[in-house]
Structures are given as C-alpha cells and as structure tokens.
mmCIF file of C-alpha atoms in Angstrom:
data_model
loop_
_atom_site.group_PDB
_atom_site.id
_atom_site.type_symbol
_atom_site.label_atom_id
_atom_site.label_comp_id
_atom_site.label_asym_id
_atom_site.label_seq_id
_atom_site.Cartn_x
_atom_site.Cartn_y
_atom_site.Cartn_z
ATOM 1 C CA LYS Y 11 -14.609 -9.249 1.996
ATOM 2 C CA ALA Y 12 -16.752 -6.602 3.627
ATOM 3 C CA GLY Y 13 -15.245 -3.128 3.703
ATOM 4 C CA VAL Y 14 -14.793 -0.752 6.591
ATOM 5 C CA THR Y 15 -18.073 0.209 8.190
ATOM 6 C CA GLN Y 16 -18.776 3.261 10.266
ATOM 7 C CA THR Y 17 -21.802 4.056 12.362
ATOM 8 C CA PRO Y 18 -23.676 6.244 12.492
ATOM 9 C CA ARG Y 19 -23.324 7.848 9.072
ATOM 10 C CA TYR Y 20 -24.836 11.152 10.139
ATOM 11 C CA LEU Y 21 -25.085 12.777 13.521
ATOM 12 C CA ILE Y 22 -26.345 16.104 14.803
ATOM 13 C CA LYS Y 23 -25.312 17.159 18.288
ATOM 14 C CA THR Y 24 -25.472 20.271 20.401
ATOM 15 C CA ARG Y 25 -22.497 22.165 21.771
ATOM 16 C CA GLY Y 26 -21.354 20.713 25.067
ATOM 17 C CA GLN Y 27 -22.629 17.224 24.401
ATOM 18 C CA GLN Y 28 -20.451 14.222 23.812
ATOM 19 C CA VAL Y 29 -20.474 11.751 20.949
ATOM 20 C CA THR Y 30 -19.189 8.257 20.245
ATOM 21 C CA LEU Y 31 -18.425 7.059 16.730
ATOM 22 C CA SER Y 32 -17.864 3.440 15.818
ATOM 23 C CA CYS Y 33 -15.682 1.748 13.228
ATOM 24 C CA SER Y 34 -15.517 -1.902 12.193
ATOM 25 C CA PRO Y 35 -12.374 -2.683 10.200
ATOM 26 C CA ILE Y 36 -11.931 -5.170 7.412
ATOM 27 C CA SER Y 37 -11.691 -8.698 8.742
ATOM 28 C CA GLY Y 38 -8.103 -9.542 9.614
ATOM 29 C CA HIS Y 39 -6.978 -5.931 9.876
ATOM 30 C CA ARG Y 40 -5.483 -5.025 13.222
ATOM 31 C CA SER Y 41 -4.797 -1.336 12.757
ATOM 32 C CA VAL Y 42 -7.471 1.335 12.862
ATOM 33 C CA SER Y 43 -6.767 5.002 12.281
ATOM 34 C CA TRP Y 44 -9.089 7.976 12.603
ATOM 35 C CA TYR Y 45 -8.995 11.171 10.584
ATOM 36 C CA GLN Y 46 -10.942 14.394 10.695
ATOM 37 C CA GLN Y 47 -11.797 16.114 7.438
ATOM 38 C CA THR Y 48 -12.915 19.745 7.332
ATOM 39 C CA PRO Y 49 -12.955 22.276 4.485
ATOM 40 C CA GLY Y 50 -10.543 24.526 6.347
ATOM 41 C CA GLN Y 51 -8.005 22.057 7.743
ATOM 42 C CA GLY Y 52 -8.316 19.230 5.253
ATOM 43 C CA LEU Y 53 -7.584 15.681 6.342
ATOM 44 C CA GLN Y 54 -5.924 15.480 9.724
ATOM 45 C CA PHE Y 55 -4.761 12.418 11.620
ATOM 46 C CA LEU Y 56 -6.398 11.901 14.996
ATOM 47 C CA PHE Y 57 -4.951 8.639 16.288
ATOM 48 C CA GLU Y 58 -4.120 5.067 15.423
ATOM 49 C CA TYR Y 59 -4.791 1.885 17.340
ATOM 50 C CA PHE Y 60 -3.050 -1.415 16.814
ATOM 51 C CA SER Y 61 -3.823 -4.510 18.852
ATOM 52 C CA GLU Y 62 -5.838 -2.465 21.351
ATOM 53 C CA THR Y 63 -2.983 0.003 21.984
ATOM 54 C CA GLN Y 64 -2.769 3.572 20.817
ATOM 55 C CA ARG Y 65 0.268 3.635 18.582
ATOM 56 C CA ASN Y 66 0.233 7.240 17.462
ATOM 57 C CA LYS Y 67 -1.672 10.407 18.174
ATOM 58 C CA GLY Y 68 -2.201 13.615 16.243
ATOM 59 C CA ASN Y 69 -2.380 17.167 17.541
ATOM 60 C CA PHE Y 70 -5.880 17.234 18.892
ATOM 61 C CA PRO Y 71 -7.066 18.234 22.359
ATOM 62 C CA GLY Y 72 -7.743 15.662 25.024
ATOM 63 C CA ARG Y 73 -11.466 15.924 24.317
ATOM 64 C CA PHE Y 74 -10.787 13.513 21.487
ATOM 65 C CA SER Y 75 -10.176 9.975 22.633
ATOM 66 C CA GLY Y 76 -10.457 6.503 21.267
ATOM 67 C CA ARG Y 77 -10.133 2.870 22.012
ATOM 68 C CA GLN Y 78 -9.884 -0.444 20.262
ATOM 69 C CA PHE Y 79 -11.452 -3.698 21.285
ATOM 70 C CA SER Y 80 -10.064 -7.211 21.065
ATOM 71 C CA ASN Y 81 -11.978 -7.797 17.803
ATOM 72 C CA SER Y 82 -10.206 -4.726 16.326
ATOM 73 C CA ARG Y 83 -13.380 -2.646 16.290
ATOM 74 C CA SER Y 84 -12.695 0.889 17.359
ATOM 75 C CA GLU Y 85 -14.593 3.767 18.838
ATOM 76 C CA MET Y 86 -13.720 7.406 19.092
ATOM 77 C CA ASN Y 87 -15.263 9.785 21.566
ATOM 78 C CA VAL Y 88 -15.463 13.540 21.538
ATOM 79 C CA SER Y 89 -16.507 15.191 24.764
ATOM 80 C CA THR Y 90 -17.756 18.739 25.298
ATOM 81 C CA LEU Y 91 -18.457 19.277 21.637
ATOM 82 C CA GLU Y 92 -17.582 22.582 20.025
ATOM 83 C CA LEU Y 93 -18.903 24.063 16.784
ATOM 84 C CA GLY Y 94 -15.482 23.523 15.242
ATOM 85 C CA ASP Y 95 -15.798 19.773 15.728
ATOM 86 C CA SER Y 96 -18.281 19.658 12.862
ATOM 87 C CA ALA Y 97 -16.541 17.499 10.303
ATOM 88 C CA LEU Y 98 -16.433 14.241 8.411
ATOM 89 C CA TYR Y 99 -14.746 11.640 10.599
ATOM 90 C CA LEU Y 100 -13.092 8.899 8.621
ATOM 91 C CA CYS Y 101 -11.887 5.587 9.902
ATOM 92 C CA ALA Y 102 -9.266 3.558 8.066
ATOM 93 C CA SER Y 103 -8.129 0.015 8.593
ATOM 94 C CA SER Y 104 -4.989 -1.769 7.541
ATOM 95 C CA LEU Y 105 -3.105 -4.922 8.315
ATOM 96 C CA GLY Y 106 -0.830 -3.044 10.676
ATOM 97 C CA GLY Y 107 2.621 -4.270 11.494
ATOM 98 C CA ILE Y 108 5.902 -2.442 11.170
ATOM 99 C CA ARG Y 109 5.411 -0.830 7.779
ATOM 100 C CA PRO Y 110 2.716 1.557 6.563
ATOM 101 C CA TYR Y 111 0.386 -0.703 4.648
ATOM 102 C CA GLU Y 112 -2.317 0.707 2.441
ATOM 103 C CA GLN Y 113 -5.263 1.895 4.453
ATOM 104 C CA TYR Y 114 -8.837 1.296 3.465
ATOM 105 C CA PHE Y 115 -11.288 3.964 4.467
ATOM 106 C CA GLY Y 116 -14.875 3.747 5.566
ATOM 107 C CA PRO Y 117 -17.649 6.033 4.294
ATOM 108 C CA GLY Y 118 -17.262 8.351 7.271
ATOM 109 C CA THR Y 119 -19.525 9.820 9.908
ATOM 110 C CA ARG Y 120 -20.734 13.324 9.184
ATOM 111 C CA LEU Y 121 -20.956 15.144 12.528
ATOM 112 C CA THR Y 122 -22.753 18.448 12.746
ATOM 113 C CA VAL Y 123 -22.520 20.414 15.984
ATOM 114 C CA THR Y 124 -25.124 23.147 16.494
ATOM 115 C CA ALA I 265 8.839 18.244 9.401
ATOM 116 C CA GLN I 266 6.746 16.208 7.031
ATOM 117 C CA LYS I 267 4.670 18.048 4.501
ATOM 118 C CA VAL I 268 2.777 17.303 1.312
ATOM 119 C CA THR I 269 1.986 20.043 -1.179
ATOM 120 C CA GLN I 270 -0.584 19.785 -3.927
ATOM 121 C CA ALA I 271 -0.368 23.173 -5.558
ATOM 122 C CA GLN I 272 -3.228 22.577 -7.980
ATOM 123 C CA THR I 273 -6.457 23.284 -6.155
ATOM 124 C CA GLU I 274 -8.765 22.623 -9.083
ATOM 125 C CA ILE I 275 -8.288 21.273 -12.584
ATOM 126 C CA SER I 276 -10.934 21.134 -15.262
ATOM 127 C CA VAL I 277 -10.465 19.081 -18.406
ATOM 128 C CA VAL I 278 -12.621 17.789 -21.201
ATOM 129 C CA GLU I 279 -13.174 14.078 -21.502
ATOM 130 C CA LYS I 280 -10.339 12.177 -23.241
ATOM 131 C CA GLU I 281 -7.732 14.752 -22.315
ATOM 132 C CA ASP I 282 -4.691 13.625 -20.334
ATOM 133 C CA VAL I 283 -4.193 15.287 -16.967
ATOM 134 C CA THR I 284 -1.332 15.290 -14.461
ATOM 135 C CA LEU I 285 -1.818 15.945 -10.775
ATOM 136 C CA ASP I 286 1.262 17.224 -8.994
ATOM 137 C CA CYS I 287 2.493 16.204 -5.554
ATOM 138 C CA VAL I 288 5.607 17.497 -3.805
ATOM 139 C CA TYR I 289 6.619 16.168 -0.419
ATOM 140 C CA GLU I 290 9.064 17.038 2.346
ATOM 141 C CA THR I 291 10.545 14.618 4.821
ATOM 142 C CA ARG I 292 13.835 14.106 6.628
ATOM 143 C CA ASP I 293 13.406 10.352 6.675
ATOM 144 C CA THR I 294 15.233 8.142 4.227
ATOM 145 C CA THR I 295 12.513 5.524 4.489
ATOM 146 C CA TYR I 296 9.025 6.717 3.727
ATOM 147 C CA TYR I 297 5.926 5.777 1.798
ATOM 148 C CA LEU I 298 3.816 7.774 -0.595
ATOM 149 C CA PHE I 299 0.175 7.220 -1.408
ATOM 150 C CA TRP I 300 -2.535 8.488 -3.697
ATOM 151 C CA TYR I 301 -6.200 8.378 -2.740
ATOM 152 C CA LYS I 302 -9.327 9.325 -4.672
ATOM 153 C CA GLN I 303 -12.354 10.845 -2.971
ATOM 154 C CA PRO I 304 -15.437 10.822 -5.192
ATOM 155 C CA PRO I 305 -18.510 12.873 -4.267
ATOM 156 C CA SER I 306 -19.755 10.005 -2.108
ATOM 157 C CA GLY I 307 -16.969 10.878 0.328
ATOM 158 C CA GLU I 308 -15.193 7.559 0.782
ATOM 159 C CA LEU I 309 -11.449 7.666 0.205
ATOM 160 C CA VAL I 310 -10.336 5.054 -2.302
ATOM 161 C CA PHE I 311 -6.778 3.733 -2.206
ATOM 162 C CA LEU I 312 -4.967 4.004 -5.552
ATOM 163 C CA ILE I 313 -1.285 3.311 -4.962
ATOM 164 C CA ARG I 314 1.471 2.952 -2.356
ATOM 165 C CA ARG I 315 5.119 3.505 -3.191
ATOM 166 C CA ASN I 316 8.126 3.221 -0.882
ATOM 167 C CA SER I 317 11.123 5.516 -1.036
ATOM 168 C CA PHE I 318 13.446 2.806 -2.337
ATOM 169 C CA ASP I 319 11.350 2.018 -5.375
ATOM 170 C CA GLU I 320 11.617 4.753 -7.985
ATOM 171 C CA GLN I 321 10.161 2.732 -10.783
ATOM 172 C CA ASN I 322 7.232 4.378 -12.430
ATOM 173 C CA GLU I 323 3.987 2.462 -12.332
ATOM 174 C CA ILE I 324 1.146 2.130 -14.777
ATOM 175 C CA SER I 325 -2.264 0.721 -14.025
ATOM 176 C CA GLY I 326 -4.654 0.993 -16.914
ATOM 177 C CA ARG I 327 -5.209 4.695 -17.598
ATOM 178 C CA TYR I 328 -3.373 5.648 -14.420
ATOM 179 C CA SER I 329 0.364 6.180 -14.129
ATOM 180 C CA TRP I 330 2.622 7.519 -11.429
ATOM 181 C CA ASN I 331 6.002 9.221 -11.730
ATOM 182 C CA PHE I 332 8.169 9.135 -8.606
ATOM 183 C CA GLN I 333 11.283 11.325 -8.613
ATOM 184 C CA LYS I 334 13.281 11.480 -5.409
ATOM 185 C CA SER I 335 15.575 14.141 -6.857
ATOM 186 C CA THR I 336 12.696 16.605 -6.977
ATOM 187 C CA SER I 337 10.666 15.057 -4.108
ATOM 188 C CA SER I 338 7.722 14.609 -6.385
ATOM 189 C CA PHE I 339 5.187 11.852 -6.897
ATOM 190 C CA ASN I 340 2.958 12.916 -9.764
ATOM 191 C CA PHE I 341 -0.157 11.160 -10.997
ATOM 192 C CA THR I 342 -1.298 11.105 -14.609
ATOM 193 C CA ILE I 343 -4.678 10.053 -15.915
ATOM 194 C CA THR I 344 -4.657 9.252 -19.612
ATOM 195 C CA ALA I 345 -7.803 9.751 -21.679
ATOM 196 C CA SER I 346 -9.777 11.085 -18.740
ATOM 197 C CA GLN I 347 -13.396 10.105 -18.225
ATOM 198 C CA VAL I 348 -16.277 11.753 -16.395
ATOM 199 C CA VAL I 349 -16.048 9.038 -13.735
ATOM 200 C CA ASP I 350 -12.568 10.310 -12.879
ATOM 201 C CA SER I 351 -14.116 13.472 -11.438
ATOM 202 C CA ALA I 352 -13.144 13.512 -7.768
ATOM 203 C CA VAL I 353 -10.756 15.017 -5.279
ATOM 204 C CA TYR I 354 -7.362 13.359 -5.376
ATOM 205 C CA PHE I 355 -5.098 13.319 -2.345
ATOM 206 C CA CYS I 356 -1.410 12.611 -2.137
ATOM 207 C CA ALA I 357 -0.178 11.408 1.262
ATOM 208 C CA LEU I 358 3.086 10.634 3.021
ATOM 209 C CA SER I 359 3.901 8.198 5.795
ATOM 210 C CA GLU I 360 7.150 7.777 7.660
ATOM 211 C CA GLY I 361 8.546 4.315 7.300
ATOM 212 C CA GLY I 362 10.983 4.362 10.143
ATOM 213 C CA GLY I 363 8.472 3.691 12.871
ATOM 214 C CA ALA I 364 5.568 1.360 13.255
ATOM 215 C CA THR I 365 2.788 3.727 12.341
ATOM 216 C CA ASN I 366 0.142 4.130 9.700
ATOM 217 C CA LYS I 367 -0.133 7.874 10.220
ATOM 218 C CA LEU I 368 -0.702 9.639 6.919
ATOM 219 C CA ILE I 369 0.084 13.267 6.212
ATOM 220 C CA PHE I 370 -2.260 14.389 3.463
ATOM 221 C CA GLY I 371 -1.932 17.159 0.957
ATOM 222 C CA THR I 372 -4.806 19.568 0.511
ATOM 223 C CA GLY I 373 -6.123 17.678 -2.474
ATOM 224 C CA THR I 374 -6.790 18.508 -6.114
ATOM 225 C CA LEU I 375 -10.348 18.676 -7.354
ATOM 226 C CA LEU I 376 -10.496 17.205 -10.845
ATOM 227 C CA ALA I 377 -13.550 17.974 -12.937
ATOM 228 C CA VAL I 378 -13.865 16.084 -16.187
ATOM 229 C CA GLN I 379 -16.423 17.639 -18.503
ATOM 230 C CA PRO I 380 -18.225 15.500 -21.076
#
C-alpha cells in the first residue's frame, strides 16, 4: 500500500502571501490530520478532517484553514503568511471512526517564509 | 488539561547499551490512548505503538519494549541493545478516547544518539 504523500515537499514564500499544501492519505483511510512542527513549539495539532467534515481544531488563528475532498485527499491553506509560519507541516492519515487509531504520517512539507 | 512530558531532552549511548525513554502524561479522562513515534533525520514520523488506558500489559516487540503504569501516569519505552539506526527523536503522544477524534498531544521529544 502506498503511504501518505504530501506535496510540495519544500516551499519558499514571502510574508503576506498565501500557500496551499496537499495531502493524499493511505487508500481506505478517511481521517486526515494536520500538524505543525517548529523547534520552539514542537508538534502542534492544527485540525482533523473525517469524511469531508472538520472534526477537531487546534489553537491556531483563522489564517489556517483546511478541507477534505470526497476521495479523502486534504488540503490546508495558510493566508497572509507570517515569518512565524515557517515550519514543517505534517499530514497524518488513519482509518478514522470513533476511536483514535494509529496515524501514519507523510514526509511533510517544509515551508519557509521570508 | 492534557499534557505529555518527556523530561529527557537528549540521551547519548554507545551501541549495544540499553536505554529507557521516559514519558509522563496528564489527563482527566478515564479512556485515553498513548502512542510512541520515531522521527529519524529524514523527518517522517514513524508509528511504533498504540496503547489504550484499559490495557496495562507491557509489550515487547523485538528490541523494543514498553512499560505502561497508570499508577504513575507513565508510559516508558526501552530499547535493548541499541543500534546506530535507532538514532532519532522519539515522541510520546496522548489522545483522548472519549470523543471521536484523532487529535494527538505530543511531548517535546527525546533525541537519542547512539554512538558506534
């Protein structure tokens, strides 16, 4: 089975721009979660989508948004980029459902904001 | 509030030594799940184990073993006869089990360096 894929792998943007990151989950997985990883804050939960609905959201400003498509692929968008948004963005997929199944992570998208 | 503490920031061992990574968690829920993930230098988080709060049996998988103690809210991870390939950052994580969510609360991670 193919793993979780994320595109692009690396991205350089300028302050004020917006960016869209994409995640394709493992086939059959219906839940996609997004995490931000920075040296200062560590791994922080952004949001989770299950069957095209946002099921949970972390403590991030409204500039961070996401969506999930009917094929379970997910995108996250960050508008009006700030320097502090520079981070590794990780996507994780799991079967979903009513219990926390193990999540399988993609390789991440390294975003640099200049 | 949920919290995961990994007090060991960095550990350095010589190959073949045993090493234990500590994880202490806080939660008010009676149903919860604990996880360990490995992040090698490549950056991708690799799932190692999931344990629910009702299963306190220790688990062994090859050179890896996990000790879950609800009485001390700890879920420690031991690598026996460490190898250079074990060098990575290891994260302990917690997820509430009461609701339908996959949200993980991660600890700050422990960087393990195994010297040849």
